[in-house]
Coordinates of C-alpha atoms in Angstrom, one line a residue:
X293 CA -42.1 3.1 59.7
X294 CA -42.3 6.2 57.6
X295 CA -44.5 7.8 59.7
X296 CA -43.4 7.2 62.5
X297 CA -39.8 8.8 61.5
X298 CA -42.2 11.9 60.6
X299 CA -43.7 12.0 63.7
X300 CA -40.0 11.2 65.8
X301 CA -38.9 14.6 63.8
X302 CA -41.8 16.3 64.2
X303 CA -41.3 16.3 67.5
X304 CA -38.0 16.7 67.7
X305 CA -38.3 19.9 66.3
X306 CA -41.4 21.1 68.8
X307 CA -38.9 20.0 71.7
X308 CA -36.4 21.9 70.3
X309 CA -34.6 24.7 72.3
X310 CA -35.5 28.2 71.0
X311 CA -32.6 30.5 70.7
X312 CA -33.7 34.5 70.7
X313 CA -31.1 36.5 69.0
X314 CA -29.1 39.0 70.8
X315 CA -31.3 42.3 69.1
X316 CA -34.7 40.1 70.6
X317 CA -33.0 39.5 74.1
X318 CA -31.6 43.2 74.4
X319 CA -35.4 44.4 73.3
X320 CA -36.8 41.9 76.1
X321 CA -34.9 42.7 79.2
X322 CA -34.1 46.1 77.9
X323 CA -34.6 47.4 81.5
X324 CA -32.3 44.4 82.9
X325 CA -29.5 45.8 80.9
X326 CA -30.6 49.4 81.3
X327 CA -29.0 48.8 84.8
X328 CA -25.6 48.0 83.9
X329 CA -24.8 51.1 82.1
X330 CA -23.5 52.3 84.9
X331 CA -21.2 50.2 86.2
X332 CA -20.3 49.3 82.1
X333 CA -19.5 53.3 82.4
X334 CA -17.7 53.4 85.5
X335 CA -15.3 50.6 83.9
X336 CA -15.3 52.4 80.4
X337 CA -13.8 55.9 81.9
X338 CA -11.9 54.8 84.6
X339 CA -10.3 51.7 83.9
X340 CA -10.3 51.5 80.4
X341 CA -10.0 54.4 78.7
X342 CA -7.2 55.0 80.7
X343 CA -4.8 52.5 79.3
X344 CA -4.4 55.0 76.3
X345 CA -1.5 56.7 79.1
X346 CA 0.6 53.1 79.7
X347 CA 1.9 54.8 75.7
X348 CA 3.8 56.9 77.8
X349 CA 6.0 54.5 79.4
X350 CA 7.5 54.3 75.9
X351 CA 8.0 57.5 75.2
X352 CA 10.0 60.3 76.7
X353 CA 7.0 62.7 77.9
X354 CA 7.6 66.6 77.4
X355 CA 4.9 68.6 78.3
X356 CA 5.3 71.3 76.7
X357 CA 6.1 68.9 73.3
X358 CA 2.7 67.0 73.9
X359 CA 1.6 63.3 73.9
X360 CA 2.2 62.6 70.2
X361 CA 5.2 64.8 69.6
X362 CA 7.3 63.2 72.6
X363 CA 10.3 61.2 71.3
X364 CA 9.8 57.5 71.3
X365 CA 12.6 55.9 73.8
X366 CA 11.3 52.2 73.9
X367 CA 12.1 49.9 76.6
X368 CA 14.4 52.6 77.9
X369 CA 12.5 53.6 81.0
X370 CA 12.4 50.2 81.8
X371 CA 16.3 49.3 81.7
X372 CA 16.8 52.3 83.7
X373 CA 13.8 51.4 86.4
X374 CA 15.3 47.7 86.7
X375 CA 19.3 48.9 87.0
X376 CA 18.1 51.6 89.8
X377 CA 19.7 50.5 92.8
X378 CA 16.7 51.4 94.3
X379 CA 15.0 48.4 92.4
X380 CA 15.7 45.7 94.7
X381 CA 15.1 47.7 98.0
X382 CA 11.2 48.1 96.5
X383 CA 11.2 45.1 95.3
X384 CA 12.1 44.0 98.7
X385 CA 9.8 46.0 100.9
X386 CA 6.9 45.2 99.0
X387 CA 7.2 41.7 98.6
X388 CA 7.9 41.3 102.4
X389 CA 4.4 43.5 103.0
X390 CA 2.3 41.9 100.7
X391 CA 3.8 38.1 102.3
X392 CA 3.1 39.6 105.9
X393 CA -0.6 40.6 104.8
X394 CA -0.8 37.2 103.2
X395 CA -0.1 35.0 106.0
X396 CA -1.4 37.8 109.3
X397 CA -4.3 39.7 107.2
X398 CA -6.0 37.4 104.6
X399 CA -6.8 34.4 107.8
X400 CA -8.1 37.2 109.7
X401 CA -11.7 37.7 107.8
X402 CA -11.9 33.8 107.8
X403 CA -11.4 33.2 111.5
X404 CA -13.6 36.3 112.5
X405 CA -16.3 34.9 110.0
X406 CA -15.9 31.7 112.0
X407 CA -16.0 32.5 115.7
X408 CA -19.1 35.0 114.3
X409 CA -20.6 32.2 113.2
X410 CA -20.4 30.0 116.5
X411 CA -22.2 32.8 117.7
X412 CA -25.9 31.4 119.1
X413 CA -27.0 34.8 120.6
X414 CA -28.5 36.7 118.1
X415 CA -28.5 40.1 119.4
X416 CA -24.4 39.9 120.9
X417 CA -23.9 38.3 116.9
X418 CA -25.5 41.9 115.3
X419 CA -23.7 43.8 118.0
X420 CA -20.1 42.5 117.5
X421 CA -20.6 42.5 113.9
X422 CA -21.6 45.9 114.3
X423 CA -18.3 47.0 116.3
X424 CA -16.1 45.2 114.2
X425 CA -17.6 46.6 110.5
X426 CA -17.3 50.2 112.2
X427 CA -13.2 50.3 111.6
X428 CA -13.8 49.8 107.8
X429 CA -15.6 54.0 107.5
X430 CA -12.9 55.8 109.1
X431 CA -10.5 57.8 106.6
X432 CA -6.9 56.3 106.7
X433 CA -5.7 59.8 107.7
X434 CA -7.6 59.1 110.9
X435 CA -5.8 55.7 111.7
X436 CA -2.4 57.1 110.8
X437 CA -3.7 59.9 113.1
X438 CA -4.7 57.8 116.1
X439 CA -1.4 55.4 115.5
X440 CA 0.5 58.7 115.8
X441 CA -1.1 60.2 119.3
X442 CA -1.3 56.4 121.0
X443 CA 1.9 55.6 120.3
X444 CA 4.5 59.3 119.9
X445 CA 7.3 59.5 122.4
X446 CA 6.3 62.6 123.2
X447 CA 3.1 61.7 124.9
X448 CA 1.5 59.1 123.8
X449 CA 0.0 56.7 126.3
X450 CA 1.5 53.3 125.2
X451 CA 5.0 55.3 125.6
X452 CA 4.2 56.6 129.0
X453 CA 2.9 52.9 130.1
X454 CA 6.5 51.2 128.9
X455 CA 8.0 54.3 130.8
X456 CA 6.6 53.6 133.9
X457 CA 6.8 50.3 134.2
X458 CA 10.0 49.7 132.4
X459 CA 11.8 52.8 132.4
X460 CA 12.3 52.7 128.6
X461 CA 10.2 54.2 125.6
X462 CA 10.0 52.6 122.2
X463 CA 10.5 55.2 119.6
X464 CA 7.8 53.0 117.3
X465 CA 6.8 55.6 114.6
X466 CA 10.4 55.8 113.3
X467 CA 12.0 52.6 113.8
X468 CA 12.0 50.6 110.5
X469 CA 11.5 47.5 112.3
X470 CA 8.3 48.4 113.6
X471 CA 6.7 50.1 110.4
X472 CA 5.6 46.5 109.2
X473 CA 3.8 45.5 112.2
X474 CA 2.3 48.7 112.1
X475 CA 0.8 48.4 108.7
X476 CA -0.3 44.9 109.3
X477 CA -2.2 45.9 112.8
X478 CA -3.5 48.5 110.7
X479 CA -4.9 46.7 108.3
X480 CA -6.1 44.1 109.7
X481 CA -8.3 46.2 113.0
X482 CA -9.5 48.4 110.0
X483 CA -10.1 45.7 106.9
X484 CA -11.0 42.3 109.2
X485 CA -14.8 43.2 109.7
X486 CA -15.8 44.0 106.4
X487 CA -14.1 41.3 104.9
X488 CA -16.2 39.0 107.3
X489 CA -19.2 40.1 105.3
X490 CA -18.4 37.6 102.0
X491 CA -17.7 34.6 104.6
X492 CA -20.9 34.8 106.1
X493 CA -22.7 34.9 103.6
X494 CA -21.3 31.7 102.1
X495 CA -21.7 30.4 105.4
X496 CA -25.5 31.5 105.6
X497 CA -25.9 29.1 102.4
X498 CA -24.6 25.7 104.5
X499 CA -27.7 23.6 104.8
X500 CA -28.1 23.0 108.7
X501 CA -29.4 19.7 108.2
X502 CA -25.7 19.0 107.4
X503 CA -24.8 19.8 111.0
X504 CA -27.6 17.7 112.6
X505 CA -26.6 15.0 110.7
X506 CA -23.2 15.7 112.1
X507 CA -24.7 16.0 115.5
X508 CA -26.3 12.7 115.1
X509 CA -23.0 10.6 114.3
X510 CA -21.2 12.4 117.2
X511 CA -19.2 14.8 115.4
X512 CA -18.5 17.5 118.1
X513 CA -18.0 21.5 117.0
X514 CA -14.3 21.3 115.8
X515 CA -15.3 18.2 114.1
X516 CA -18.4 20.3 112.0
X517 CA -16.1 22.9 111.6
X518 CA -13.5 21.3 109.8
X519 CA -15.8 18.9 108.0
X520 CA -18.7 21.0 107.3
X521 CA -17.8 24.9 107.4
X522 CA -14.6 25.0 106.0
X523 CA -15.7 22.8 103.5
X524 CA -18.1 25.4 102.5
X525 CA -15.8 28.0 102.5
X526 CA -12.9 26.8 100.2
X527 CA -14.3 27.8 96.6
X528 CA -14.5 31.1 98.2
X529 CA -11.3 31.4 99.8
X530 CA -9.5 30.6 96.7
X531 CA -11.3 33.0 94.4
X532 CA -10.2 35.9 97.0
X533 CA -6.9 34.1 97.1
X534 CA -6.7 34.5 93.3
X535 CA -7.8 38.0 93.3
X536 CA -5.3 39.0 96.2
X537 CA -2.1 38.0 94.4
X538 CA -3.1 40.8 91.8
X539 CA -2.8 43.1 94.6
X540 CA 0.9 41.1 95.7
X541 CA 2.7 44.4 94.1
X542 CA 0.0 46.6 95.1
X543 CA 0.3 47.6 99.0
X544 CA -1.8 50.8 98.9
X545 CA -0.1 54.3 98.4
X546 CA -2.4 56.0 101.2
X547 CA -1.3 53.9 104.1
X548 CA 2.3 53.7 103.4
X549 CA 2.7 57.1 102.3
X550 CA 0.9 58.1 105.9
X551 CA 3.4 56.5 107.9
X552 CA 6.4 56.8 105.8
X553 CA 9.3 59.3 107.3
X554 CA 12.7 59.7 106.1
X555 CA 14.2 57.3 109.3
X556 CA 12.2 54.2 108.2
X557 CA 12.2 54.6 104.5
X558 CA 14.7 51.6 104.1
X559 CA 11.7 49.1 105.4
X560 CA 8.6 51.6 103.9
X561 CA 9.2 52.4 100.4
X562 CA 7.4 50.6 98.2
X563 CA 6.3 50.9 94.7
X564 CA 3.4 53.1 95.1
X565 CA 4.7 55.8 97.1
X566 CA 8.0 55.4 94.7
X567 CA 5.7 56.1 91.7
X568 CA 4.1 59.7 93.8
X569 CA 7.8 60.4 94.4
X570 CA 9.0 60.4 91.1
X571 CA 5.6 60.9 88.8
X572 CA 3.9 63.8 90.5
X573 CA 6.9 65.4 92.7
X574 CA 9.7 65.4 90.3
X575 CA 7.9 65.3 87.2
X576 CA 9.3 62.3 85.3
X577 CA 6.0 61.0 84.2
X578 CA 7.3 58.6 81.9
X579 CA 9.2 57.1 84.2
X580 CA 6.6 56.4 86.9
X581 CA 4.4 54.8 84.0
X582 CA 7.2 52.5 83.4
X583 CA 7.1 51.5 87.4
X584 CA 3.3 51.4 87.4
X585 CA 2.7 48.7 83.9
X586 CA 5.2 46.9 85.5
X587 CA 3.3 46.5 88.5
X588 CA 0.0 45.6 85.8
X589 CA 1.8 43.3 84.1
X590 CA 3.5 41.4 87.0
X591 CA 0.0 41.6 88.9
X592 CA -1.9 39.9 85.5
X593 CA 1.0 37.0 85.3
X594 CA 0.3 36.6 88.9
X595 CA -3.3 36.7 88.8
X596 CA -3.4 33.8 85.6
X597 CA -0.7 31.8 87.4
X598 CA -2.7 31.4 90.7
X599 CA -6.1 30.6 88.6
X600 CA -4.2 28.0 86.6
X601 CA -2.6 26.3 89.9
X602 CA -6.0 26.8 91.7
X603 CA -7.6 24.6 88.3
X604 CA -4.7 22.3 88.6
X605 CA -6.1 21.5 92.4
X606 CA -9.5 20.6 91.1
X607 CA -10.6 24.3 92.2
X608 CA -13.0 26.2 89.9
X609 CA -11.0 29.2 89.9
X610 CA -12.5 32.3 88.0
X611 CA -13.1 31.1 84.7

């Protein structure tokens, strides 16, 4: 008996699982690690580093006093940013964007991805997907641009078509009812092909022999596709959904700020182009660092809440 219960350890410990330490793994794969120093850099100088500035939304920033000589004020840039009667209107605005581009932009990827992926004709696939990626390289400044000449009064060739055929023009540009549909149509002819790219590839990973099985019991093409393909899709779809609702206060200052004007700034201003107007062109740099960490902090909550509901649903969420 004792020997066996020397041998049973014996190999116990031969079996055992060898743990390198951290030093003997970083001197292994050195090269492996080598080539995340940039992106670990990238993160480092840009996103990190420059947290040191959210000090400012605490203090009452005088350039000419410096950083660390600038009285301390507190929360006071925050009790004056929240009873701003400006406050609600942005709160407003941006909340109604970020729902529109929840329910009209965000499906848009996923039904694209879809119909691409009905698609038995190889070279038409390549081609649409082509066409459709194109949208996502051109500047903002050239979409604003191209929204502005197809659609002016003063010219512009959807105008002229409603002229002549209803002898009215649509002054679109200017109207705040129109500046959200704007944004979304936008967005979503500009952003829907590239986001595409993430959906197929999960979709690439569906075993086919899934679908001839299908084929085999009778289960016709809506019947794979709701079975089968958005089956495939959902731990993906909740992962983006998690990451979008970070973004919920977070609209984008380039777009906004493109096709903002003084006669539709009740429906267009939003935080972002609220922190421009009163950080870089009136100077109160405290104050728009107030606006901005609570946009962080509200986007964090946000992003923790979703993960924890997405758990909740049996999801695996981000971590």
């Amino acid at each position: 008996m004792k020997h066996n219960a020397v041998t049973t350890s014996a190999a116990a410990q031969r079996t055992s699982v060898y743990r390198p330490s951290i030093m003997s793994r970083l001197k292994r794969d050195k090269w492996m690690y080598a080539l995340l120093l940039p992106g670990l850099i990238y993160f480092l100088v840009f996103k990190y580093v420059p947290m040191w500035g959210v000090l400012l939304a605490f203090k009452n920033y005088q350039p000419f006093l410096g950083f660390w000589k600038s009285e301390w004020v507190g929360f006071e840039h925050f009790r004056l940013f929240f009873t701003n009667p400006d406050f609600f209107m942005l709160l407003r605005n941006t909340l109604v964007l970020s729902f529109y581009n929840l329910i009209f932009f965000f499906p848009a990827p996923i039904i694209a991805a879809l119909m691409l992926n009905e698609v038995r004709i190889a070279l038409y696939k390549r081609a649409v997907q082509t066409l459709i990626y194109v949208p996502h390289f051109i500047s903002m400044v050239i979409v604003a641009s191209l929204t502005y000449v197809f659609l002016t009064t003063e010219g512009g060739p959807v105008n002229e078509w409603l002229s002549a055929h209803t002898g009215k023009t649509v002054d679109f540009l200017t109207s705040p009812d129109w500046f959200r549909p704007l944004i979304i149509i936008q967005t979503i002819w500009k952003e829907c092909g590239w986001g595409t790219i993430i959906f197929l590839a999960a979709l690439a990973a569906v075993d086919v022999e899934q679908y001839e099985a299908a084929i085999v019991d009778g289960a016709n093409r809506l019947r794979q596709l709701w079975h089968i393909t958005l089956p495939a899709l959902r731990s993906t779809i909740v992962i983006l959904l998690i990451l979008r609702m970070g973004h919920v206060l977070d609209n984008g200052f380039e777009q906004i700020y493109l096709m903002l004007n003084p006669l539709n700034r009740e429906n267009a201003e939003v935080f972002d182009t609220y922190v421009y107007m009163m950080g870089i062109t009136q100077g109160a740099f405290s104050y728009s660092t107030a606006v901005g960490l609570f946009k962080s902090v509200v986007g964090v909550i946000l992003v923790l809440g979703t993960n924890w509901l997405a758990k909740r649903f049996g999801q695996s969420g981000l971590y």
